[in-house]
Amino acid sequence: MPLQPTVEADFCFAEADPFRLDCGEEISPVRLHYAMYGTPNARRDNVVLVCHALSGSARVADWWEEMFGDGRPFDTSRLCIVCANVLGSCYGSTGPRDLDRRTGRPYGASFPVITIGDNVRAQALLMDHLGVDRLRVVIGGSIGGMQALDWAIRFPERVERCIAIGACPISAMSLALGHLQRQAILSDPAWRGGDYEPDAQPVRGLALARAIAMCTYKSPELFDKRFGRKPNRNGEEPDKRLADRFDVGGYLDYQGEIFVRRFDANSYLVISKGMDLFDLGATPEQERQNLSRITARVTLIGISSDWLFPPEQVRSLAERMKQVGVRVEYLEQHSDHGHDAFLADANDLARMLGPL
Amino acid sequence: MPLQPTVEADFCFAEADPFRLDCGEEISPVRLHYAMYGTPNARRDNVVLVCHALSGSARVADWWEEMFGDGRPFDTSRLCIVCANVLGSCYGSTGPRDLDRRTGRPYGASFPVITIGDNVRAQALLMDHLGVDRLRVVIGGSIGGMQALDWAIRFPERVERCIAIGACPISAMSLALGHLQRQAILSDPAWRGGDYEPDAQPVRGLALARAIAMCTYKSPELFDKRFGRKPNRNGEEPDKRLADRFDVGGYLDYQGEIFVRRFDANSYLVISKGMDLFDLGATPEQERQNLSRITARVTLIGISSDWLFPPEQVRSLAERMKQVGVRVEYLEQHSDHGHDAFLADANDLARMLGPL
């Protein structure tokens, strides 16, 4: 059993004054579900904010257990680890399954577009609520890394150190792959324009979206080693029958099947969209201005086999930060797990980072 | 208007004796739809067999026009260019829309698995029919290149020169991407187990399959240059509304829309599967034995930005050929069009090859 949170609770706000989102819409009320491991010290200067990735939850130790422990990044004897579930998720924070109080019906597909910045602003309100002025560290991988970067830019005075793994604004091919995933959901008639019952969600579309995503999270090298051209392990004969699969096909289908049991299709749409929208500035000059706001010490980690967030793009971001005077280091995690390495090879990552 | 064929006809065989396929099944009768440009000379030693890719047709000049002309590879004043539509296609050869005479109903999804080798054996029967013992050249890109390689191995005495562009047995990631495309079709309820009316085919699934394929055919560089992070050109605002798209999303959807008007979902399943199954031998030793059969002069062309058939894999195949004594040259087409470059940058390819 993984480490249990010392606190797991909901922080509710925007009950009277709606929370205004980057897209121009407002939501009210807002619920942020969060978990805490360890306890804040008297000065509340030992807080590490962890930001989770697309399908993660506030319960960090459930999905990043290897990062916890004595001599590891998350040493709860010294540090207080906090994580809030992102808006739009199905793991406790306000999301598409919640009632829109203007209509009395679930938001469904009318749930507004949520940006990385919206999440960071909500998390900052949570930190106010917890009495935490300044974060020892804000850390995350993938969309979590985007949030860490946004924190460092948006609230420079509140971030001592920023660690972003496999994260940078995504390029057109990654936008394309995100689009395909959302189209897989939208193309499933069971999606019903977002208006489905929780027990009748578009499982085929969501499973296919997850299968597409798994290809982008892993690497060609890993797939070659693990699956090669082997037939599916249950005895299928792909050379005999149209429906029979190679092993990699069986793996992808299985990943889809288990995912639909734990995740909601409309949540997937909202969070995936937020990933696409993350940007550091519409122009190079705006990016320079944004990056130059950063005062935190920054660690950017690229993953050698990541083709969703290629390491050269992460390295390039580190160089652009350096040019505007940010104290930034670039590290590379060597793994054939692709983008997923920050989770799949978390022991390596924990060693690279050491105690925070 | 592109060049018109001198002959466009059906070659029918296996009326009495069924054509036995690699998968163990038989089909009877078999129709190969083919097109010819130019005419065979008296000795019938001027024939170039072109093998088309997944969604191509026998009408080569419709999709590879740049290859035709004086001083170009396909000079019809000297050469006779022949191309046969692959089995399983919807462009004239026997395919899933045809009646299965055992049942009196269209094959649909019961159409058998067709390998690259099955197509090559059928094409060889066509060459017998045309009185062509030996091909001056067999050439193709992608699945067409697989057929060219199979020809050189299967019928060494019948092939003088083999040119395969962006072709080699595919690795696990490419198998995965093919699987996703087929799953997109199978997941569409309109597919109905393959039993749909021609005017009610699973357009959503097929469009999504095509959109996934387009990502694999193009390159990150091209997408960055062409689309970057621009919103869709029709004025959509992806940062405002969940359904609004980036430009690359609009492009992919459009590619899907136009594809479903011209292609059949069951044909897609069959031909895509054949691509996955192409192999040069189940073991390295079997591959060596197969490659050592080749007597043709071989040209393998890798495309610099191809991530479906990475150029290093094509180059590696050339090296393995060289090791068993094949007269092989490796060339690289420099293009940011990805796998699609043999079509999208066909003028460059024509220049690289020169007159055949």
XYZ file of C-alpha atoms in Angstrom:
712
model
C 0.000 0.000 0.000
C 1.426 3.383 -0.968
C 2.057 6.126 1.531
C -1.201 7.745 2.661
C -1.713 11.516 2.730
C -1.626 13.281 6.080
C -4.458 15.440 4.761
C -6.774 14.868 1.824
C -9.430 17.534 1.486
C -11.368 19.888 -0.732
C -10.606 23.592 -0.874
C -13.686 25.437 -2.064
C -13.684 29.003 -3.319
C -15.382 31.359 -5.755
C -18.690 30.718 -4.075
C -19.772 34.341 -4.292
C -17.294 35.856 -6.749
C -16.877 33.536 -9.752
C -13.411 32.415 -10.787
C -12.645 34.046 -14.096
C -10.855 31.805 -16.574
C -8.412 32.710 -19.341
C -11.010 31.769 -21.947
C -13.277 34.533 -20.671
C -15.805 32.264 -18.964
C -16.385 32.040 -15.226
C -17.010 29.133 -12.891
C -18.610 29.244 -9.508
C -18.108 27.587 -7.122
C -14.707 25.966 -7.562
C -13.510 22.907 -5.691
C -9.849 21.946 -5.594
C -9.241 18.488 -4.264
C -5.785 18.250 -2.728
C -3.574 15.895 -0.779
C -0.739 16.641 1.623
C 2.086 14.333 2.734
C 4.135 15.395 5.762
C 3.259 18.657 7.494
C 4.084 22.293 6.985
C 6.687 23.585 9.424
C 6.055 26.630 11.625
C 7.423 29.031 9.014
C 5.607 27.152 6.270
C 8.694 27.301 4.121
C 9.054 23.556 3.568
C 6.250 23.095 1.060
C 6.853 21.298 -2.218
C 4.006 21.653 -4.691
C 3.708 18.714 -7.043
C 1.721 19.235 -10.232
C 0.316 16.116 -11.836
C 0.076 15.072 -15.479
C -2.998 14.475 -17.651
C -4.519 11.454 -15.940
C -2.976 11.905 -12.488
C -4.592 12.682 -9.179
C -3.778 14.704 -6.070
C -2.573 11.505 -4.373
C 1.058 11.826 -5.469
C 2.258 8.715 -3.636
C -0.204 6.619 -5.650
C 1.589 7.433 -8.908
C 5.056 8.776 -7.959
C 5.851 6.575 -4.976
C 9.515 6.212 -5.945
C 10.044 9.924 -5.337
C 9.230 9.578 -1.615
C 11.615 8.600 1.160
C 14.718 9.402 3.091
C 17.437 10.529 0.681
C 14.880 10.917 -2.081
C 13.279 14.113 -3.450
C 10.161 13.922 -1.294
C 11.441 13.366 2.246
C 8.303 13.885 4.295
C 10.285 14.029 7.543
C 11.489 17.461 6.399
C 9.196 18.490 3.570
C 5.478 18.952 3.125
C 4.374 17.616 -0.251
C 1.142 19.108 -1.611
C -0.667 18.299 -4.818
C -3.992 19.588 -6.122
C -6.063 17.792 -8.709
C -6.369 19.892 -11.874
C -9.605 21.610 -12.795
C -11.622 19.577 -15.271
C -10.393 16.271 -13.894
C -12.561 13.429 -12.617
C -10.447 12.950 -9.490
C -12.091 15.390 -7.141
C -11.699 18.944 -8.415
C -14.497 20.743 -10.234
C -14.982 19.052 -13.589
C -17.466 18.198 -16.337
C -19.430 15.796 -14.108
C -20.246 18.578 -11.641
C -23.505 20.450 -11.790
C -23.415 23.766 -13.556
C -25.492 25.778 -11.151
C -26.695 28.070 -13.914
C -28.477 25.136 -15.551
C -28.832 22.608 -12.746
C -27.347 19.981 -15.070
C -23.833 18.533 -15.343
C -21.435 20.697 -17.333
C -20.592 17.883 -19.751
C -19.007 19.288 -22.889
C -19.994 22.823 -21.891
C -17.262 22.749 -19.242
C -15.054 25.694 -20.131
C -11.570 25.561 -21.573
C -9.087 25.391 -18.695
C -5.549 26.603 -19.227
C -2.409 25.659 -17.364
C -2.476 29.229 -16.026
C -6.000 28.805 -14.687
C -4.817 25.819 -12.684
C -1.818 27.707 -11.371
C -3.971 30.625 -10.252
C -6.315 28.226 -8.462
C -3.360 26.485 -6.818
C -2.067 29.869 -5.654
C -5.393 30.461 -3.907
C -4.978 27.062 -2.241
C -1.509 28.102 -1.073
C -2.986 31.335 0.355
C -5.568 29.194 2.139
C -2.802 26.973 3.550
C -0.810 30.037 4.611
C 2.052 29.238 2.277
C 3.598 32.380 0.812
C 6.500 30.812 -0.922
C 7.077 27.325 -2.300
C 10.338 25.545 -1.608
C 9.867 23.733 -4.899
C 7.231 23.410 -7.574
C 7.757 20.258 -9.594
C 5.989 18.237 -12.252
C 6.318 16.221 -15.426
C 4.486 16.790 -18.708
C 1.451 18.983 -17.997
C 2.738 19.107 -14.426
C 5.975 20.593 -15.728
C 3.994 23.166 -17.674
C 2.313 24.183 -14.423
C 5.693 24.427 -12.691
C 6.950 26.724 -15.451
C 3.822 28.837 -15.299
C 4.215 29.187 -11.523
C 7.775 30.441 -11.927
C 6.686 33.052 -14.467
C 3.377 34.096 -12.944
C 4.411 34.209 -9.292
C 8.193 34.688 -9.300
C 8.201 35.883 -5.685
C 6.474 32.693 -4.557
C 8.777 30.083 -6.103
C 12.237 29.241 -4.809
C 12.890 26.387 -7.203
C 11.115 25.111 -10.303
C 11.637 21.617 -11.695
C 9.940 20.759 -14.987
C 10.412 17.355 -16.584
C 9.523 16.641 -20.203
C 7.735 19.950 -20.557
C 7.783 22.851 -23.006
C 5.188 24.417 -25.319
C 4.250 21.713 -27.792
C 4.932 21.845 -31.482
C 2.539 21.215 -34.361
C 3.058 17.427 -34.466
C 2.235 17.124 -30.778
C -0.778 19.397 -31.292
C -1.792 17.030 -34.088
C -1.501 13.966 -31.849
C -3.581 15.658 -29.135
C -6.196 16.583 -31.713
C -6.446 12.960 -32.888
C -7.077 11.817 -29.326
C -9.879 14.282 -28.831
C -11.341 13.425 -32.242
C -11.408 9.748 -31.222
C -13.719 10.721 -28.360
C -15.823 13.188 -30.356
C -16.268 10.599 -33.136
C -17.800 8.046 -30.784
C -21.604 8.338 -31.025
C -21.761 7.385 -27.329
C -20.158 10.742 -26.565
C -23.550 12.321 -27.433
C -22.210 15.835 -27.637
C -20.758 15.387 -24.151
C -24.128 14.610 -22.651
C -23.745 10.993 -21.512
C -24.500 9.202 -18.263
C -21.410 8.358 -16.175
C -22.041 4.627 -16.690
C -22.458 4.993 -20.455
C -19.472 7.043 -21.452
C -17.873 6.741 -24.908
C -15.588 3.886 -23.969
C -14.463 3.041 -27.493
C -13.440 6.582 -28.291
C -11.760 7.108 -24.943
C -9.907 3.782 -25.201
C -8.670 4.718 -28.649
C -7.592 8.140 -27.387
C -5.598 6.446 -24.640
C -4.062 3.989 -27.120
C -2.941 6.875 -29.354
C -1.550 8.640 -26.296
C 0.355 5.531 -25.191
C 2.216 5.567 -28.512
C 3.219 9.159 -27.855
C 4.224 8.413 -24.255
C 6.482 5.493 -25.124
C 9.329 5.211 -27.624
C 10.057 3.196 -30.759
C 13.047 1.632 -28.958
C 10.929 0.440 -26.058
C 8.250 -0.970 -28.353
C 10.908 -2.798 -30.373
C 12.445 -4.341 -27.278
C 9.189 -5.194 -25.598
C 7.023 -6.242 -28.536
C 9.041 -6.336 -31.755
C 7.007 -8.071 -34.432
C 5.689 -10.759 -32.092
C 2.042 -11.860 -32.437
C -0.260 -11.015 -29.565
C 0.617 -13.161 -26.567
C -2.805 -14.803 -26.318
C -2.171 -16.909 -29.409
C -3.596 -14.628 -32.090
C -2.302 -15.117 -35.633
C -2.136 -11.707 -37.347
C -0.955 -13.328 -40.574
C -4.082 -15.474 -40.727
C -6.981 -13.280 -39.698
C -7.778 -9.618 -40.161
C -8.841 -9.159 -36.533
C -5.797 -10.895 -35.036
C -3.195 -8.595 -33.631
C 0.495 -8.168 -33.134
C 1.596 -7.999 -29.513
C 1.846 -4.220 -29.560
C -1.773 -4.040 -30.718
C -2.915 -6.196 -27.817
C -0.953 -3.975 -25.435
C -2.515 -0.776 -26.769
C -6.032 -2.184 -26.624
C -5.459 -3.328 -23.051
C -4.180 0.105 -22.046
C -7.365 1.561 -23.477
C -9.587 -0.930 -21.670
C -8.133 -0.299 -18.238
C -8.116 3.452 -18.764
C -11.830 3.804 -19.468
C -12.566 2.233 -16.072
C -10.761 5.012 -14.280
C -11.139 8.127 -16.385
C -13.862 10.305 -17.826
C -14.039 11.235 -21.503
C -15.081 14.863 -20.994
C -12.290 15.312 -18.439
C -9.883 13.952 -21.015
C -11.050 16.527 -23.551
C -10.631 19.416 -21.123
C -7.196 18.493 -19.792
C -5.781 17.479 -23.172
C -6.915 20.833 -24.567
C -5.180 22.672 -21.726
C -1.935 20.939 -22.657
C -2.242 22.102 -26.259
C -2.856 25.680 -25.186
C 0.231 26.034 -22.994
C 2.506 28.681 -24.392
C 5.254 30.909 -23.035
C 4.319 33.860 -25.215
C 2.747 34.369 -28.612
C 5.940 35.898 -29.997
C 9.645 35.361 -29.225
C 9.704 38.834 -27.657
C 6.747 38.035 -25.385
C 8.431 34.785 -24.427
C 11.625 36.658 -23.513
C 9.625 39.061 -21.367
C 7.840 36.203 -19.630
C 10.968 34.158 -19.047
C 12.839 37.176 -17.698
C 10.311 37.415 -14.867
C 11.612 34.154 -13.397
C 13.673 34.461 -10.226
C 13.485 30.812 -9.136
C 16.338 28.408 -9.673
C 15.109 26.274 -12.560
C 15.870 22.664 -13.472
C 14.632 21.484 -16.852
C 14.857 17.786 -17.552
C 14.553 16.389 -21.045
C 13.999 12.690 -21.620
C 16.307 11.185 -24.208
C 13.655 9.120 -26.030
C 10.713 11.521 -25.637
C 9.136 12.326 -29.003
C 6.121 14.186 -27.632
C 8.383 16.709 -25.885
C 11.678 16.107 -27.703
C 14.704 16.683 -25.440
C 16.185 19.151 -27.927
C 13.101 21.338 -27.447
C 13.458 21.210 -23.675
C 17.163 21.984 -23.993
C 16.379 24.860 -26.326
C 13.992 26.290 -23.732
C 16.780 26.091 -21.132
C 19.035 28.036 -23.488
C 16.425 30.706 -24.059
C 16.018 31.007 -20.287
C 19.756 31.365 -19.841
C 19.826 34.161 -22.404
C 17.505 36.259 -20.250
C 19.494 35.576 -17.083
C 17.501 32.764 -15.486
C 19.529 30.460 -13.222
C 18.696 27.329 -15.138
C 20.269 23.912 -15.470
C 19.395 21.373 -18.148
C 19.586 17.675 -17.298
C 18.736 14.720 -19.461
C 17.132 11.543 -18.210
C 18.412 8.637 -20.289
C 15.645 6.132 -20.760
C 13.951 4.301 -23.584
C 10.569 4.781 -21.926
C 9.891 7.946 -23.892
C 7.835 10.734 -22.364
C 6.592 8.297 -19.724
C 10.080 7.911 -18.210
C 9.394 10.389 -15.406
C 6.824 7.863 -14.166
C 8.128 4.550 -15.526
C 11.748 5.217 -14.538
C 10.972 7.315 -11.462
C 13.756 5.672 -9.472
C 16.282 7.072 -11.920
C 14.644 10.466 -11.746
C 14.709 10.356 -7.939
C 18.438 9.597 -8.062
C 19.078 12.403 -10.562
C 17.310 14.926 -8.364
C 18.406 13.726 -4.926
C 16.838 15.211 -1.783
C 15.106 18.534 -2.418
C -5.369 16.457 -67.236
C -2.773 13.810 -66.395
C -1.414 11.431 -68.983
C -3.968 8.780 -69.919
C -3.133 5.074 -70.001
C -2.667 3.394 -73.386
C -4.459 0.408 -71.902
C -6.631 0.146 -68.811
C -8.144 -3.279 -68.322
C -8.970 -6.149 -66.001
C -6.947 -9.339 -65.977
C -9.095 -12.143 -64.594
C -7.755 -15.459 -63.400
C -8.342 -18.247 -60.878
C -11.776 -18.833 -62.333
C -11.486 -22.598 -62.096
C -8.465 -23.102 -59.825
C -8.683 -20.760 -56.851
C -5.772 -18.477 -56.027
C -4.249 -19.717 -52.789
C -3.202 -16.957 -50.407
C -0.394 -16.921 -47.838
C -2.977 -16.919 -45.046
C -4.210 -20.330 -46.203
C -7.482 -19.109 -47.693
C -8.376 -19.145 -51.370
C -10.146 -16.657 -53.623
C -11.837 -17.387 -56.897
C -12.111 -15.685 -59.288
C -9.491 -12.926 -59.051
C -9.568 -9.664 -60.961
C -6.495 -7.486 -61.293
C -7.233 -4.047 -62.611
C -4.204 -2.636 -64.385
C -3.100 0.330 -66.437
C -0.352 0.610 -69.037
C 1.395 3.741 -70.323
C 3.463 3.442 -73.492
C 3.674 0.065 -75.212
C 5.775 -3.053 -74.829
C 8.480 -3.374 -77.477
C 8.841 -6.471 -79.647
C 11.133 -8.196 -77.161
C 8.941 -7.073 -74.288
C 12.040 -6.090 -72.346
C 11.085 -2.452 -71.781
C 8.478 -2.974 -69.071
C 8.637 -1.048 -65.801
C 6.287 -2.368 -63.150
C 5.133 0.310 -60.742
C 3.691 -0.848 -57.423
C 1.384 1.596 -55.705
C 1.046 2.522 -52.030
C -1.883 2.037 -49.635
C -4.481 4.299 -51.190
C -3.118 4.402 -54.734
C -4.590 3.067 -57.947
C -3.334 1.420 -61.119
C -3.446 4.814 -62.852
C 0.126 5.825 -62.040
C 0.037 9.119 -63.895
C -2.860 10.237 -61.684
C -0.675 10.138 -58.570
C 2.952 10.088 -59.787
C 2.721 12.392 -62.802
C 6.079 14.027 -62.064
C 7.844 10.745 -62.763
C 6.704 10.755 -66.402
C 8.397 12.474 -69.324
C 11.440 12.785 -71.486
C 14.544 12.718 -69.282
C 12.476 11.472 -66.354
C 12.196 7.941 -64.925
C 9.072 7.003 -66.863
C 9.822 7.943 -70.466
C 6.935 6.323 -72.312
C 8.613 6.856 -75.690
C 11.025 4.078 -74.673
C 9.431 2.336 -71.700
C 6.159 0.607 -71.015
C 4.891 1.501 -67.546
C 2.504 -1.009 -65.988
C 0.744 -0.860 -62.637
C -1.812 -3.232 -61.133
C -4.206 -2.254 -58.387
C -3.524 -4.290 -55.243
C -5.881 -7.020 -54.124
C -8.300 -5.804 -51.488
C -8.407 -2.278 -52.897
C -11.524 -0.408 -53.980
C -9.940 0.757 -57.238
C -10.793 -2.131 -59.496
C -9.076 -5.303 -58.313
C -10.920 -7.945 -56.306
C -11.737 -6.502 -52.933
C -14.160 -6.554 -50.005
C -16.979 -5.000 -52.055
C -16.959 -7.920 -54.486
C -19.332 -10.824 -54.141
C -17.948 -13.883 -52.438
C -19.330 -16.532 -54.719
C -19.481 -19.072 -51.896
C -22.058 -16.915 -50.109
C -23.469 -14.705 -52.837
C -22.845 -11.717 -50.597
C -20.058 -9.120 -50.554
C -16.916 -10.275 -48.766
C -16.954 -7.328 -46.372
C -14.751 -8.046 -43.369
C -14.509 -11.708 -44.339
C -12.195 -10.713 -47.181
C -9.029 -12.679 -46.484
C -5.705 -11.307 -45.288
C -3.654 -10.303 -48.333
C 0.113 -10.194 -48.062
C 2.587 -8.243 -50.125
C 3.675 -11.621 -51.493
C 0.135 -12.466 -52.594
C 0.062 -9.286 -54.627
C 3.433 -9.999 -56.166
C 2.378 -13.522 -57.196
C -0.778 -12.094 -58.760
C 1.253 -9.436 -60.581
C 3.551 -12.173 -61.894
C 0.540 -13.913 -63.420
C -0.383 -10.606 -65.049
C 3.134 -10.365 -66.478
C 2.793 -13.927 -67.837
C -0.478 -12.850 -69.421
C 1.213 -9.822 -70.978
C 4.072 -12.013 -72.239
C 6.630 -10.219 -70.087
C 9.283 -12.605 -68.776
C 11.577 -10.097 -67.243
C 10.977 -6.617 -65.849
C 13.326 -3.813 -66.730
C 12.496 -2.246 -63.379
C 10.112 -2.854 -60.530
C 9.631 0.330 -58.498
C 7.457 1.599 -55.696
C 7.275 3.649 -52.526
C 5.993 2.495 -49.132
C 3.885 -0.639 -49.655
C 4.872 -0.335 -53.308
C 8.507 -0.571 -52.259
C 7.698 -3.666 -50.211
C 6.256 -5.240 -53.360
C 9.375 -4.280 -55.330
C 11.564 -5.978 -52.699
C 9.364 -9.057 -52.673
C 9.580 -9.273 -56.470
C 13.388 -9.192 -56.336
C 13.463 -12.003 -53.765
C 10.628 -14.157 -55.086
C 11.377 -13.923 -58.797
C 15.087 -13.058 -59.049
C 15.266 -14.197 -62.680
C 12.447 -11.845 -63.637
C 13.783 -8.567 -62.216
C 16.635 -6.578 -63.721
C 16.407 -3.646 -61.346
C 14.518 -3.042 -58.096
C 13.873 0.434 -56.691
C 12.217 0.649 -53.275
C 11.569 4.027 -51.675
C 10.756 4.429 -47.977
C 10.271 0.696 -47.550
C 11.493 -1.973 -45.150
C 9.783 -4.322 -42.688
C 8.130 -2.098 -40.120
C 9.074 -1.935 -36.473
C 6.817 -2.153 -33.432
C 5.971 1.588 -33.322
C 4.851 1.534 -36.937
C 2.873 -1.651 -36.238
C 1.282 0.240 -33.351
C 0.329 3.176 -35.553
C -1.207 0.849 -38.141
C -3.149 -0.906 -35.408
C -4.576 2.411 -34.181
C -5.811 3.222 -37.659
C -7.604 -0.090 -37.999
C -9.019 0.247 -34.486
C -10.441 3.640 -35.431
C -12.465 1.892 -38.157
C -13.434 -1.136 -36.063
C -14.555 1.159 -33.219
C -17.030 2.981 -35.417
C -20.475 1.386 -34.930
C -21.207 2.169 -38.588
C -18.595 -0.416 -39.516
C -21.140 -3.067 -38.421
C -18.637 -5.892 -38.354
C -17.668 -5.008 -41.917
C -21.213 -5.485 -43.185
C -22.175 -1.972 -44.298
C -23.745 -0.598 -47.460
C -21.307 1.264 -49.757
C -23.168 4.538 -49.149
C -23.168 4.086 -45.360
C -19.588 3.219 -44.607
C -17.970 4.117 -41.253
C -16.907 7.583 -42.327
C -15.916 8.802 -38.861
C -13.662 5.860 -38.188
C -12.135 5.923 -41.654
C -11.567 9.691 -41.486
C -9.835 9.284 -38.126
C -7.717 6.436 -39.520
C -6.646 8.699 -42.365
C -5.891 11.561 -39.973
C -3.683 9.289 -37.862
C -1.988 8.078 -41.026
C -1.370 11.653 -42.215
C 0.618 12.310 -39.036
C 2.775 9.287 -39.813
C 3.191 10.303 -43.463
C 4.337 13.836 -42.711
C 7.067 15.138 -40.405
C 7.254 17.317 -37.312
C 9.376 19.792 -39.302
C 6.784 20.137 -42.026
C 3.940 20.554 -39.534
C 5.934 23.216 -37.681
C 6.602 25.171 -40.858
C 3.139 24.802 -42.295
C 0.954 25.064 -39.196
C 3.036 25.891 -36.139
C 0.710 26.846 -33.309
C -1.645 28.871 -35.522
C -5.394 28.607 -34.904
C -7.449 26.979 -37.623
C -7.592 29.282 -40.636
C -11.384 29.571 -40.633
C -11.325 31.807 -37.572
C -11.670 29.214 -34.826
C -10.401 30.172 -31.370
C -8.919 27.077 -29.721
C -8.173 29.043 -26.564
C -11.816 29.959 -26.180
C -13.841 26.867 -27.029
C -13.243 23.164 -26.567
C -14.335 22.303 -30.113
C -12.213 24.979 -31.784
C -9.059 23.723 -33.389
C -5.507 24.622 -34.146
C -4.669 24.808 -37.834
C -3.089 21.360 -37.857
C -6.333 19.927 -36.443
C -8.357 21.506 -39.234
C -5.912 20.099 -41.767
C -6.149 16.565 -40.376
C -9.951 16.656 -40.258
C -10.063 17.876 -43.838
C -7.729 15.097 -44.973
C -10.094 12.633 -43.341
C -13.166 14.180 -44.967
C -11.826 14.055 -48.493
C -10.449 10.552 -48.015
C -13.755 8.925 -47.079
C -15.213 10.116 -50.381
C -12.671 8.113 -52.329
C -11.786 5.090 -50.242
C -13.469 2.103 -48.649
C -13.050 1.212 -44.985
C -12.772 -2.542 -45.467
C -10.203 -2.018 -48.219
C -8.262 0.124 -45.793
C -8.265 -2.667 -43.218
C -7.017 -5.245 -45.705
C -4.236 -3.185 -47.273
C -3.029 -1.720 -43.979
C -2.824 -5.232 -42.560
C -0.749 -6.376 -45.523
C 1.731 -3.602 -44.810
C 2.097 -4.765 -41.207
C 2.716 -8.335 -42.286
C 5.568 -7.605 -44.692
C 8.709 -9.265 -43.490
C 11.976 -10.400 -45.073
C 12.295 -13.478 -42.877
C 11.211 -14.478 -39.394
C 14.837 -14.766 -38.241
C 18.052 -12.978 -39.271
C 19.230 -16.222 -40.887
C 16.035 -16.542 -42.930
C 16.402 -12.923 -43.955
C 19.973 -13.564 -45.127
C 18.801 -16.544 -47.164
C 16.012 -14.503 -48.730
C 18.170 -11.500 -49.506
C 20.901 -13.675 -51.017
C 18.404 -14.815 -53.676
C 18.381 -11.317 -55.180
C 20.196 -10.908 -58.504
C 18.637 -7.571 -59.506
C 20.495 -4.315 -59.150
C 18.809 -2.710 -56.126
C 18.321 0.940 -55.223
C 16.983 1.647 -51.744
C 15.937 5.197 -51.012
C 15.411 6.428 -47.481
C 13.640 9.708 -46.825
C 15.449 11.952 -44.372
C 12.382 12.977 -42.345
C 10.438 9.690 -42.575
C 9.484 8.421 -39.115
C 7.228 5.598 -40.300
C 10.093 4.020 -42.239
C 13.100 5.756 -40.650
C 15.961 6.253 -43.121
C 18.377 4.479 -40.771
C 16.239 1.343 -41.061
C 16.269 1.553 -44.864
C 20.030 2.130 -44.807
C 20.467 -0.812 -42.470
C 18.557 -3.012 -44.903
C 20.904 -1.886 -47.684
C 23.860 -2.887 -45.525
C 22.400 -6.290 -44.820
C 21.866 -6.759 -48.558
C 25.442 -5.768 -49.272
C 26.667 -8.343 -46.756
C 25.097 -11.134 -48.773
C 26.487 -9.846 -52.070
C 23.521 -7.919 -53.465
C 24.470 -5.079 -55.841
C 22.708 -2.409 -53.824
C 23.007 1.348 -53.559
C 21.479 3.438 -50.793
C 20.303 6.955 -51.590
C 18.625 9.449 -49.325
C 15.924 11.851 -50.426
C 16.253 15.030 -48.397
C 12.821 16.409 -47.694
C 10.789 17.562 -44.742
C 7.684 15.908 -46.183
C 8.297 12.723 -44.204
C 7.248 9.375 -45.638
C 5.058 11.193 -48.140
C 8.061 12.765 -49.883
C 8.108 10.171 -52.678
C 4.740 11.628 -53.704
C 4.883 15.198 -52.382
C 8.425 15.830 -53.638
C 8.217 13.568 -56.668
C 10.101 16.066 -58.838
C 13.122 15.667 -56.573
C 12.784 11.912 -56.682
C 12.538 11.995 -60.490
C 15.756 14.024 -60.616
C 17.520 11.644 -58.206
C 16.590 8.632 -60.316
C 16.952 10.133 -63.801
C 15.806 8.153 -66.844
C 15.381 4.421 -66.140
